[in-house]
XYZ file of C-alpha atoms in Angstrom:
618
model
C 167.413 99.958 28.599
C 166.165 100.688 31.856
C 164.665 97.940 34.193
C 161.031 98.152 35.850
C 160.801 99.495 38.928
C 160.091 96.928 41.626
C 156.374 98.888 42.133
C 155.394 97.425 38.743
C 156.454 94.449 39.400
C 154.442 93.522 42.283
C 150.925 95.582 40.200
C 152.025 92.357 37.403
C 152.485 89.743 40.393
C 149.335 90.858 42.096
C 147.262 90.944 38.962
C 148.596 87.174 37.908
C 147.458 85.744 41.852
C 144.420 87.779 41.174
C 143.059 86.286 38.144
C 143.884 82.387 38.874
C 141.846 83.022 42.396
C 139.179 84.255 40.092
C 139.332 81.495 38.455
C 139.217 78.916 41.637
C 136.109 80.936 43.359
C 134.538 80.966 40.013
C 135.606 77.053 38.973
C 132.505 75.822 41.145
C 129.316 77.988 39.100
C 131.266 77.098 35.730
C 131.153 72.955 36.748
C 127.354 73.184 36.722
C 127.103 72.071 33.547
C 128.866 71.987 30.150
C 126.259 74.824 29.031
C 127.794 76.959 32.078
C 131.268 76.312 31.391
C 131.052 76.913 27.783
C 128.375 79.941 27.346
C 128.290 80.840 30.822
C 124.864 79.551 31.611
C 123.546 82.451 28.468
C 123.243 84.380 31.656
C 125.869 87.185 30.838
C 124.504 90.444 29.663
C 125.617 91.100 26.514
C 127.415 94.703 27.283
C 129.809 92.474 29.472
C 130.290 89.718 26.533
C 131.069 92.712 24.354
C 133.492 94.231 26.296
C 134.808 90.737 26.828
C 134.940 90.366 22.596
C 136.649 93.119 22.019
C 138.815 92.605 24.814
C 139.796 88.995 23.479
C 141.120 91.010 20.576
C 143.031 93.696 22.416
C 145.890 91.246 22.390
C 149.883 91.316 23.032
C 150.819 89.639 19.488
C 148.205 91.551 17.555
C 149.743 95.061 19.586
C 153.090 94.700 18.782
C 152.242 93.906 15.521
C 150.212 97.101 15.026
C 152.887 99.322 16.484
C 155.242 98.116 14.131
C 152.793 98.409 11.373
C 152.229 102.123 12.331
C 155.741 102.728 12.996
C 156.603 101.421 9.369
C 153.510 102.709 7.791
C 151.751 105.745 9.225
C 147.797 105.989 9.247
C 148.076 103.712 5.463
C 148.328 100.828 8.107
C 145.068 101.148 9.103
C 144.154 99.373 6.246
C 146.603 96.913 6.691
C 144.636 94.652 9.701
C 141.586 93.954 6.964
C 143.554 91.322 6.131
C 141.707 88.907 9.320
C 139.713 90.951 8.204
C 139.217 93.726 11.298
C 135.591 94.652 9.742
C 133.787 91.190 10.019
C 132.088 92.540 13.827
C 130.460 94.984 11.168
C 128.570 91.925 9.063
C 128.271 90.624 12.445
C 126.610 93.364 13.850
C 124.140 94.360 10.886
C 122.856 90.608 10.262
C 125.187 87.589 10.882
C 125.127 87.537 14.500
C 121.110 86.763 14.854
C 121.381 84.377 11.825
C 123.772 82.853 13.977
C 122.300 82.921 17.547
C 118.975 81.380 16.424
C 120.184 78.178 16.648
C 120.709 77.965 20.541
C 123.794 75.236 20.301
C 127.275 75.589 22.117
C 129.748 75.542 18.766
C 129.798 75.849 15.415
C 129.790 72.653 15.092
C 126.821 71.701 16.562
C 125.032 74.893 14.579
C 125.533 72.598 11.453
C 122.734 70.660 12.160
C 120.425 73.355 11.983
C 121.696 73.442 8.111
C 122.590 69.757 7.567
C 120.141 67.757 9.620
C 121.122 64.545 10.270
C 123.024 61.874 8.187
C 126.047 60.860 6.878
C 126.280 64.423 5.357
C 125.880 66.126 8.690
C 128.498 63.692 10.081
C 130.748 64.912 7.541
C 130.330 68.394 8.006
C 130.387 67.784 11.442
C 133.778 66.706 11.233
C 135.306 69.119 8.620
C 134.582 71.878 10.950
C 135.816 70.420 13.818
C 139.180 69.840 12.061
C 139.143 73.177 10.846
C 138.059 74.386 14.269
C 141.125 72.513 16.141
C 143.975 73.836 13.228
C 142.557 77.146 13.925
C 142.722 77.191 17.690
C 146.304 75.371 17.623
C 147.507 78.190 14.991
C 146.093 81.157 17.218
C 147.658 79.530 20.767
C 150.933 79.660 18.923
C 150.498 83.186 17.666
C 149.933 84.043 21.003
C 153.173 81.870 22.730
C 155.418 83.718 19.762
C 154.104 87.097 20.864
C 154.322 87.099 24.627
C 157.607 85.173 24.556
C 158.941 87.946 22.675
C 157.003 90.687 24.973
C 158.081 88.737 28.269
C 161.791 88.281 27.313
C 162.223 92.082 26.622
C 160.390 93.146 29.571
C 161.230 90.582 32.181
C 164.811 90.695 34.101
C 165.925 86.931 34.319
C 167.215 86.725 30.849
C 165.410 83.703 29.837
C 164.951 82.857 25.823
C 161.465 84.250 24.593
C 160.149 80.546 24.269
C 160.613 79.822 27.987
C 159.027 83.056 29.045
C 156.225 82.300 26.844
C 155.425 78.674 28.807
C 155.784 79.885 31.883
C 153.252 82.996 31.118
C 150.814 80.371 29.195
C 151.125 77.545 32.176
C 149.908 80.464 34.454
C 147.258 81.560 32.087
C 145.968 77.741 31.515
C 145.155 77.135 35.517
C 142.539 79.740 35.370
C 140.569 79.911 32.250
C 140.996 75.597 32.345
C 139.373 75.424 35.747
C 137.064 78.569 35.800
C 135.594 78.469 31.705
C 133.661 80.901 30.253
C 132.604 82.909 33.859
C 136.584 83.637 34.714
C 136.965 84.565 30.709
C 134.827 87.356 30.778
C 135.532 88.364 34.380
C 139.416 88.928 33.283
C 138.230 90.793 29.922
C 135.993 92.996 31.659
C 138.988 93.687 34.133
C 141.575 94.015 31.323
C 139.390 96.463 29.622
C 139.089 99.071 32.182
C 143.530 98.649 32.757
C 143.950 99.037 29.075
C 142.097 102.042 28.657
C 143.396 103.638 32.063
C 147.033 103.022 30.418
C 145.744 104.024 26.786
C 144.635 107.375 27.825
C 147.809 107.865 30.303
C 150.441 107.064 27.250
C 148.153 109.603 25.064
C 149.150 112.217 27.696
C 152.735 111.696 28.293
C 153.298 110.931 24.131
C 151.520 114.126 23.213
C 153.789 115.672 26.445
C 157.077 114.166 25.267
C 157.002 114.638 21.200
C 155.939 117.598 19.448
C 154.536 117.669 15.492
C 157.886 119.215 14.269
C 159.736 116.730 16.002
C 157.736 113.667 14.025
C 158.294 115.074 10.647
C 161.917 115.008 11.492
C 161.720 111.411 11.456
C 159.121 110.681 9.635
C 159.042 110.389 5.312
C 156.755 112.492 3.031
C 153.214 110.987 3.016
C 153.919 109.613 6.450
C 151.030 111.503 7.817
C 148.212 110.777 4.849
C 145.593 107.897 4.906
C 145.622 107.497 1.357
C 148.084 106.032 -0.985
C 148.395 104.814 -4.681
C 148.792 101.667 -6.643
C 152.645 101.699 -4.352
C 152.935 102.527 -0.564
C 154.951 105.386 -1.824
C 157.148 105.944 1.501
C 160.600 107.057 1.119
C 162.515 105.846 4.268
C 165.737 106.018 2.711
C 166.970 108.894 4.245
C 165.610 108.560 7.642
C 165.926 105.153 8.452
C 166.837 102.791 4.939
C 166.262 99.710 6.647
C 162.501 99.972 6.850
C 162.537 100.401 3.049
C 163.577 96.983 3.501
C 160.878 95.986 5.835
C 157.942 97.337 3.679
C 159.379 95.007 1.089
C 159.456 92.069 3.158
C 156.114 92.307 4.797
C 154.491 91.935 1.184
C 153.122 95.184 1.094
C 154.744 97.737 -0.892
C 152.344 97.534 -3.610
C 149.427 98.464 -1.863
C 146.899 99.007 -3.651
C 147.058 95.308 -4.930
C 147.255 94.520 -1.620
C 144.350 96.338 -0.151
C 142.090 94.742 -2.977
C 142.756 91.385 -2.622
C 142.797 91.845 1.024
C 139.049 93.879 0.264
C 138.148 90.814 -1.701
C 139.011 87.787 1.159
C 137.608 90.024 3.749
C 134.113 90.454 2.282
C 133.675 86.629 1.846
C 135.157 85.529 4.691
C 132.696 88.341 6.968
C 129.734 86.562 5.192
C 131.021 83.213 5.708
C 130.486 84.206 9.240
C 133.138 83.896 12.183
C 135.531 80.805 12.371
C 134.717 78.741 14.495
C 136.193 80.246 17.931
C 136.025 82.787 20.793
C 134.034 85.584 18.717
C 131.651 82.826 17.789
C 130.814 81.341 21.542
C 130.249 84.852 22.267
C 127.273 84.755 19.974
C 126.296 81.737 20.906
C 126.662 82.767 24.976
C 123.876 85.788 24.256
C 120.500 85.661 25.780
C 118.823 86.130 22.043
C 119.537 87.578 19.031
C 118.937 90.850 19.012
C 121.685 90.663 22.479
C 123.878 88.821 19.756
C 123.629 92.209 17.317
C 124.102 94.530 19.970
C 127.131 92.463 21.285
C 128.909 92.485 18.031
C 128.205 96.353 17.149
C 130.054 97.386 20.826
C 133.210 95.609 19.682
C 134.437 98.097 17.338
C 134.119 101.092 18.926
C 135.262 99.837 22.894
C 138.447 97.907 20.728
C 139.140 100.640 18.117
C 139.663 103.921 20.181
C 141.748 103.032 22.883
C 143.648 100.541 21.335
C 144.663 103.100 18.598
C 145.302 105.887 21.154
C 147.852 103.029 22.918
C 149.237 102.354 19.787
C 149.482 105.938 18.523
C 151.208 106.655 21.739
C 153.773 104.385 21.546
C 154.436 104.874 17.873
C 155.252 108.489 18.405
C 157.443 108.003 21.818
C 159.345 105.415 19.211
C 159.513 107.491 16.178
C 161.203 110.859 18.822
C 163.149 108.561 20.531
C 164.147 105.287 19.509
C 164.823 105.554 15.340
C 168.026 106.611 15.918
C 168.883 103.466 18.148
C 166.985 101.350 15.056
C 169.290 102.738 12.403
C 172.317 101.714 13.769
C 171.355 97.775 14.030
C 172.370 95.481 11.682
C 168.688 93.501 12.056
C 166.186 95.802 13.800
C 163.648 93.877 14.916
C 160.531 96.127 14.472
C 157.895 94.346 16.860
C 160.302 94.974 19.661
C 159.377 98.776 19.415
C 156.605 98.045 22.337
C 158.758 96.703 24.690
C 161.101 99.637 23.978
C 158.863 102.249 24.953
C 157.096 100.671 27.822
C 160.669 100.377 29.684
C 162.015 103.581 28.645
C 159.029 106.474 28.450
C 156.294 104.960 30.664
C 156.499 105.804 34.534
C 156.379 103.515 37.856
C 153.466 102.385 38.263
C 151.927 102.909 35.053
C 154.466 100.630 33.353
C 152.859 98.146 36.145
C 149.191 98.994 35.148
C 149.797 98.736 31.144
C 151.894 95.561 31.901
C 149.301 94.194 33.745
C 146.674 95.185 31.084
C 148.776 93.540 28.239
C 149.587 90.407 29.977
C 145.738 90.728 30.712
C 145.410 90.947 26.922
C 146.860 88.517 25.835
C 145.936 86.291 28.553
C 142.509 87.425 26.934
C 142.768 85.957 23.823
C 144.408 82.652 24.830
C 141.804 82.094 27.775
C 138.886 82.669 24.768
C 140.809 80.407 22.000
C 141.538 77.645 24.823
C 137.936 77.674 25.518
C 136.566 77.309 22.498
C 138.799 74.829 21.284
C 138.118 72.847 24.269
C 134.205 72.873 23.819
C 135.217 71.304 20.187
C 137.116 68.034 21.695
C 134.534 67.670 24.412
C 131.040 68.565 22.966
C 131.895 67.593 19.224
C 133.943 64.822 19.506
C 133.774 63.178 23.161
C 130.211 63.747 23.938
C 129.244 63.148 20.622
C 131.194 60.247 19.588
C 133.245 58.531 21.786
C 130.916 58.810 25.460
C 127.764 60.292 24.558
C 126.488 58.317 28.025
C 128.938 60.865 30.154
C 127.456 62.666 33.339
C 127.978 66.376 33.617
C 130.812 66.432 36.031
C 132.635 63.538 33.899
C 132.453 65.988 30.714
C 133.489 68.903 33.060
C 136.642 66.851 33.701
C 137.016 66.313 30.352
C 136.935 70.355 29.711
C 139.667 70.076 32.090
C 141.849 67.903 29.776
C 141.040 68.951 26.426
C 142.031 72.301 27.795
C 145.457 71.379 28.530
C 145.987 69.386 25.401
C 145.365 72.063 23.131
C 147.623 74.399 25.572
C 150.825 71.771 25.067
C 149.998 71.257 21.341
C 149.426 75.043 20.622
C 152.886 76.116 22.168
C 154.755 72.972 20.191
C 153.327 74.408 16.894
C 154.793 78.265 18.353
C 158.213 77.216 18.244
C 158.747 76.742 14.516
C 157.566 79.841 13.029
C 159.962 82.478 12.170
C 157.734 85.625 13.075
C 154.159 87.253 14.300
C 153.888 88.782 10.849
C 154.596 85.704 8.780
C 151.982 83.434 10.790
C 149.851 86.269 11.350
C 149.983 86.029 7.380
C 149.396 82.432 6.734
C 146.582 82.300 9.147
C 144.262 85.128 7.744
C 145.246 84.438 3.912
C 145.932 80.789 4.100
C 143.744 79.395 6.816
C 140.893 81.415 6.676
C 140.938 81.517 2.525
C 140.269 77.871 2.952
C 137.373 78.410 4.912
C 135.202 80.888 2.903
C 133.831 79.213 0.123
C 131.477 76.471 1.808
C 130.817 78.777 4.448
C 129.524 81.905 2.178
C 127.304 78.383 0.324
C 125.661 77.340 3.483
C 124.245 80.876 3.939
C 123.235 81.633 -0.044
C 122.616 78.634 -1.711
C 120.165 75.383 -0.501
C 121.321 73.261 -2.448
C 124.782 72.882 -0.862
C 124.346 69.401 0.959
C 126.831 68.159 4.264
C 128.951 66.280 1.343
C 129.271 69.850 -0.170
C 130.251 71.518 2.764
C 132.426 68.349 3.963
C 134.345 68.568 0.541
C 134.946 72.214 0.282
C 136.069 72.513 3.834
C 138.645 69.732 3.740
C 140.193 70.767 0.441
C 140.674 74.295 1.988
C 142.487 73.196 4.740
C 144.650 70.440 2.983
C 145.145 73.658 0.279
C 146.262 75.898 2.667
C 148.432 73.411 4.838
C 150.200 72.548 1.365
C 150.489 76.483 0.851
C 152.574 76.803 4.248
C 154.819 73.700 3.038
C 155.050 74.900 -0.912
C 155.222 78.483 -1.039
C 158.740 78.591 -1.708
C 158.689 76.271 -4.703
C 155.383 77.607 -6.297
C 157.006 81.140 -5.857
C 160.285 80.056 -7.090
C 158.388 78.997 -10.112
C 156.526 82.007 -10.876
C 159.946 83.540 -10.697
C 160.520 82.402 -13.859
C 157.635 82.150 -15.526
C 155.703 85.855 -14.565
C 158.701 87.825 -12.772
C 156.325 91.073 -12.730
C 153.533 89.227 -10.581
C 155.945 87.346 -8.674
C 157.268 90.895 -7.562
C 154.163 92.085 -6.702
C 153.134 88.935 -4.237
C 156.539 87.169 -2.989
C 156.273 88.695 0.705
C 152.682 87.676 1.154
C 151.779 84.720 -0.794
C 149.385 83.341 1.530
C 147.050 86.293 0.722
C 147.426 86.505 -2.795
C 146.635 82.657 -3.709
C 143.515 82.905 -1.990
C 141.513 82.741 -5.371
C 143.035 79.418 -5.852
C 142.104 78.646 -2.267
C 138.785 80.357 -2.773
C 138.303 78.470 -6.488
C 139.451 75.206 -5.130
C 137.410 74.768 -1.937
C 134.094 76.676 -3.659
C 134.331 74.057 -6.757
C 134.898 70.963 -4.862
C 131.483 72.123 -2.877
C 129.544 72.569 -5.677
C 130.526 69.171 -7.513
C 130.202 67.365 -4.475
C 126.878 68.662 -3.676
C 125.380 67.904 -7.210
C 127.215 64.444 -7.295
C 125.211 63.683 -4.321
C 121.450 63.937 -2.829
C 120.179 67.550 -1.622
C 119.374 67.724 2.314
C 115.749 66.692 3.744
C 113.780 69.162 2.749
C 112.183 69.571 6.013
C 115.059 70.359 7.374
C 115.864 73.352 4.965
C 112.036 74.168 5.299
C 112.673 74.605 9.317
C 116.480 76.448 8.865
C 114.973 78.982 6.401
C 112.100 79.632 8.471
C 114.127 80.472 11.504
C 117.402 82.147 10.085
C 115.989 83.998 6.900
C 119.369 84.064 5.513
C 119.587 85.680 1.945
C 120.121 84.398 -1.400
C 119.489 81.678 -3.777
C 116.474 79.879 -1.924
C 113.849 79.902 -4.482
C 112.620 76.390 -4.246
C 112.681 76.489 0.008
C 110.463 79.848 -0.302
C 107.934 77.889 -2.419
C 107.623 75.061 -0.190
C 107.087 77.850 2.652
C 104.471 79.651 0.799
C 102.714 76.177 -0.319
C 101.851 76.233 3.057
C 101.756 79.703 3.971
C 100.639 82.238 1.927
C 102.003 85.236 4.244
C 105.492 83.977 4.045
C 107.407 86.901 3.322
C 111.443 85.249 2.606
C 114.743 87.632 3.245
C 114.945 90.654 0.790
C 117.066 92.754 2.726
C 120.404 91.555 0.893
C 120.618 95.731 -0.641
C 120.231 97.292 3.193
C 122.389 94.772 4.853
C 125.236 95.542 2.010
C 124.313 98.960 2.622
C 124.709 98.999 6.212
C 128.040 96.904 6.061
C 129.582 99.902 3.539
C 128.768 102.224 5.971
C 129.991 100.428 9.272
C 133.177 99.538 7.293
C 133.809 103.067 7.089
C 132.357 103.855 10.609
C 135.486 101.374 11.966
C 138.023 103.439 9.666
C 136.973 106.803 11.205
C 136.758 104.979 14.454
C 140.449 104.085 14.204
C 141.894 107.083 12.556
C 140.019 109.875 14.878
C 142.237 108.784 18.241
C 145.775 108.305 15.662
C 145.738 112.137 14.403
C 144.356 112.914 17.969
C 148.261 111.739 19.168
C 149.512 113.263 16.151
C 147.722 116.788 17.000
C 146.526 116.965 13.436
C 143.556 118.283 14.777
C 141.461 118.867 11.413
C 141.757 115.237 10.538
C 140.889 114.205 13.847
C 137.835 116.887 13.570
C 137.210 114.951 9.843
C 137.259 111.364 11.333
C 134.768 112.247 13.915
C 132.253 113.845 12.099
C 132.437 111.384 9.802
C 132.330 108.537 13.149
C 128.749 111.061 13.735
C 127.082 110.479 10.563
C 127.574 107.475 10.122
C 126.501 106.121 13.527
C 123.269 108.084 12.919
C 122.418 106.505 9.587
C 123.484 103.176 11.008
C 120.760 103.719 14.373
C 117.890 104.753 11.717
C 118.806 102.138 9.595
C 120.600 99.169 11.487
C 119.413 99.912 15.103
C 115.860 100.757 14.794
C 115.459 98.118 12.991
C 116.570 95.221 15.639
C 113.535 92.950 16.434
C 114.085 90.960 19.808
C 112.888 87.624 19.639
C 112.641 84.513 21.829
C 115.807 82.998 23.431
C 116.369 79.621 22.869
């Protein structure tokens, strides 16, 4: 391979001083006040927090993996990423986010009083969600250290192991987003944004230069090309390159159909559970007001979508010309090294600087967002609240400080034990996040879930999907035997395929816990009704309401928001696929995507935008 010109390695050097002197000259506005450090004061507009959100997610981990996935799997894999899943910024957009921002509160945690009031219940809840918040955190910062260890030790001449690259990159990271909080966060994803499309649309150019449509099909199967599939990914590698016929089997989804549906299932619940409780959440919470939060979530998909696909495309194509027959004569190709590959090889000086520059930026993105949430957990949810609720402002600043750093160490510990971005990319969105859906759909649809409820349901999801990571091998190796056809059909990706039993086993221990116990004040579901108008099972809250009001109208939008979501979910799909068949010059389904990107954007401003009522901030 060829090294990086020394050009692009002083853009990456110059970019790396730039950012942690962001960070100092920013470090004094964010020690104002926890608020400040946290949310940024509320004082960002919210086209800069959305370009920051969707920046957050324009990661190094989640890029590789993508590439890989498109390599593998042609335009099928952009199904694949529903499995976080990709399309919750569209139930965020249409009606989560301003249920979510009326509650004025730093963290998720802290929103649960809104729900739970006060009380041993509330302390319960409290607490659930702070564990769940802190495994969540810990499981992204080692996503993250796997993925840019990997990135750095391909791209980076000293010929260090992947895990010490990945340290030294995170130490870096940590001294800015620890000392400059929420203000330096979005000040580097703003920054990041603008370098990532600059490279996007420059490796659109030189891939559609360098490769030609003939030239693709060469090394590409039948059905390569084609959105669709059936009840099996149907793609015959065999004769082009036989070892990713072993990959599709290994990555748990060959039958895809099965695959798609289950992941169609999680997705659903887990987009109206609302966002875990991290950086996509603080966002929302860092808005001026709701209808801010709305907008903010609806520019995420289109500012991520497009010119992360056309960087993705891009590479995919240089890779599929130029690199398969390099793949097909390794014993163990490793797939998610196909970035790296094309960056060094096919990108020119300068630009390999730039796009370096924007990837570190990414992923430095995502970590500086995860570290910052996770620290306003330790500090506002379990410091201030519990241990020194008598702290000044510039003690608990400090305390941001160290909290920060904790989770830092603690995240990159956890990222040297797994074995690969896809199989912890796969326990955290089918294990992790199955745990969390059931109480978290309840607190939105049904009053009488209670804090023990919610308590109960979140702590048996995470126990159930902590004992997943440590049993899947026996429970699997017992469904060999006992249903061989199903056991063929879910070996690779068990963590997605038990989430009914995650789903079953956190919703039930919610429900029995909340009837074994007494419902929540009902002044305090009076008040959370009357501010969030969430949907669903409220009955005896709307009679109180109307007891006392007669011109209290409750929530019966539950059709148009369903509606709406249908349509955005395919709105994202066209959004991805236009700027893939643009690099693949298959012009009439690029022409197909966007009309169908046009009509659906103009039902969803007569029918989602017009709609948007601003209302006080809090």
């Amino acid at each position: 391979m060829l090294a990086l010109h020394t050009i692009d390695y002083v853009i990456i050097g110059l970019y790396g001083i730039g950012v942690i002197v962001a960070g100092v000259i920013l470090s004094r506005r964010a020690a104002e006040s926890v608020d400040s450090y946290f949310l940024g004061g509320r004082s960002i507009p919210w086209y800069l927090l959305g370009i920051s959100n969707a920046s957050g997610m324009f990661d190094i981990t989640g890029t590789m993996w993508m590439v890989m996935l498109l390599f593998v799997y042609g335009p099928k894999s952009l199904w694949i990423p529903w499995v976080w899943p990709t399309f919750n910024q569209v139930f965020l957009m249409i009606f989560l986010a301003a249920w979510l921002r009326r509650s004025g509160v730093i963290t998720g945690a802290e929103w649960l009083r809104t729900r739970f009031g006060n009380g041993a219940g509330l302390e319960l809840a409290h607490l659930s969600v702070v564990l769940f918040a802190l495994v969540s955190v810990i499981s992204f910062i080692a996503l993250a250290f796997i993925g840019v260890g990997k990135f750095a030790a391909a791209m980076l001449p000293w010929g260090y192991e992947p895990n010490t690259y990945g340290m030294v990159v995170i130490g870096i990271t940590a001294i800015y987003v620890i000392i400059g909080g929420m203000y330096s966060v979005v000040l580097t994803d703003v920054i990041q944004f603008f370098l990532l499309t600059i490279a996007a649309v420059m490796v659109c150019v030189i891939a559609m230069t360098l490769t030609t449509t003939e030239g693709i099909a060469a090394v590409t199967p039948d059905g390569w090309q084609s959105l669709w599939f059936g009840w099996r990914v149907d793609l015959d590698w065999n004769a082009v390159l036989p070892k990713v016929s072993e990959k599709i089997s290994s990555d748990g989804y060959e039958f895809f159909t099965p695959f798609l549906l289950m992941a169609l299932l999680k997705g659903v619940l887990s987009s109206i559970a609302g966002p875990t409780p991290g950086y996509d959440m603080q966002r929302v919470l860092a808005t001026k007001d709701e209808r801010a939060a709305a907008l903010m979530s609806g520019m995420v998909s289109p500012i991520l979508f497009v010119p992360r696909y056309m960087l993705i495309a891009g590479i995919t194509v240089l890779a599929l010309t130029y690199y398969s027959t390099e793949l097909a004569t390794q014993d163990e190709p490793d797939f998610e090294q196909i970035l790296p590959y094309v960056v060094q090889n096919f990108i020119p000086v300068g630009l390999s600087g730039i796009l370096l520059a924007g990837l570190f930026s990414a992923f430095m993105s995502t970590f500086d967002s995860t570290v910052n949430a996770g620290a306003a957990y330790i500090v506002n949810d379990i410091c201030k609240r519990y241990i020194w609720p008598q702290a000044t402002e510039r003690q608990l600043i400090r305390l941001c400080y160290i909290a920060s750093a904790i989770i830092v160490v603690v995240g990159m510990y956890v990222g040297l034990y797994p074995k690969s971005i896809n199989s912890h990319m796969q326990w955290i969105v089918g294990g992790l996040y199955g745990g969390y859906a059931a109480p978290n759909v309840l607190k939105w649809v049904w009053w009488r879930l209670n804090g023990v409820g919610y308590f109960a349901g979140m702590v048996t999801g995470v126990f159930l999907s902590l004992a997943l990571a440590n049993y899947s091998d026996a429970i699997l190796q017992w469904m060999s035997a006992a249903m061989p056809d199903i056991h063929d059909v879910i070996h690779a990706a068990p963590s997605l395929y038990f989430f009914p039993v995650l789903l079953v086993g956190s919703g039930l221990a919610s429900v029995v816990a909340s009837w074994l116990t007494s419902p929540d004040d009902p002044d305090v579901l009076d008040k959370f009704y009357s501010d969030v108008r969430p949907w669903g099972v409220w009955q005896p809250v709307v009679q109180r309401l109307q007891s006392k009001d007669s011109s209290f109208v409750p929530n019966r939008d539950f059709a148009r928001d369903m509606a709406n979501c249908a349509v955005g979910i395919v709105w994202q799909v066209a959004l991805s696929a236009a700027p893939v068949y643009l690099v693949l010059r298959n012009f009439s389904a690029t022409a197909a995507a966007v009309v169908v990107v046009i009509v659906t954007s103009i039902i969803l401003k007569r029918n989602w935008y017009d709609r948007l009522q601003p209302r006080a901030s809090r």
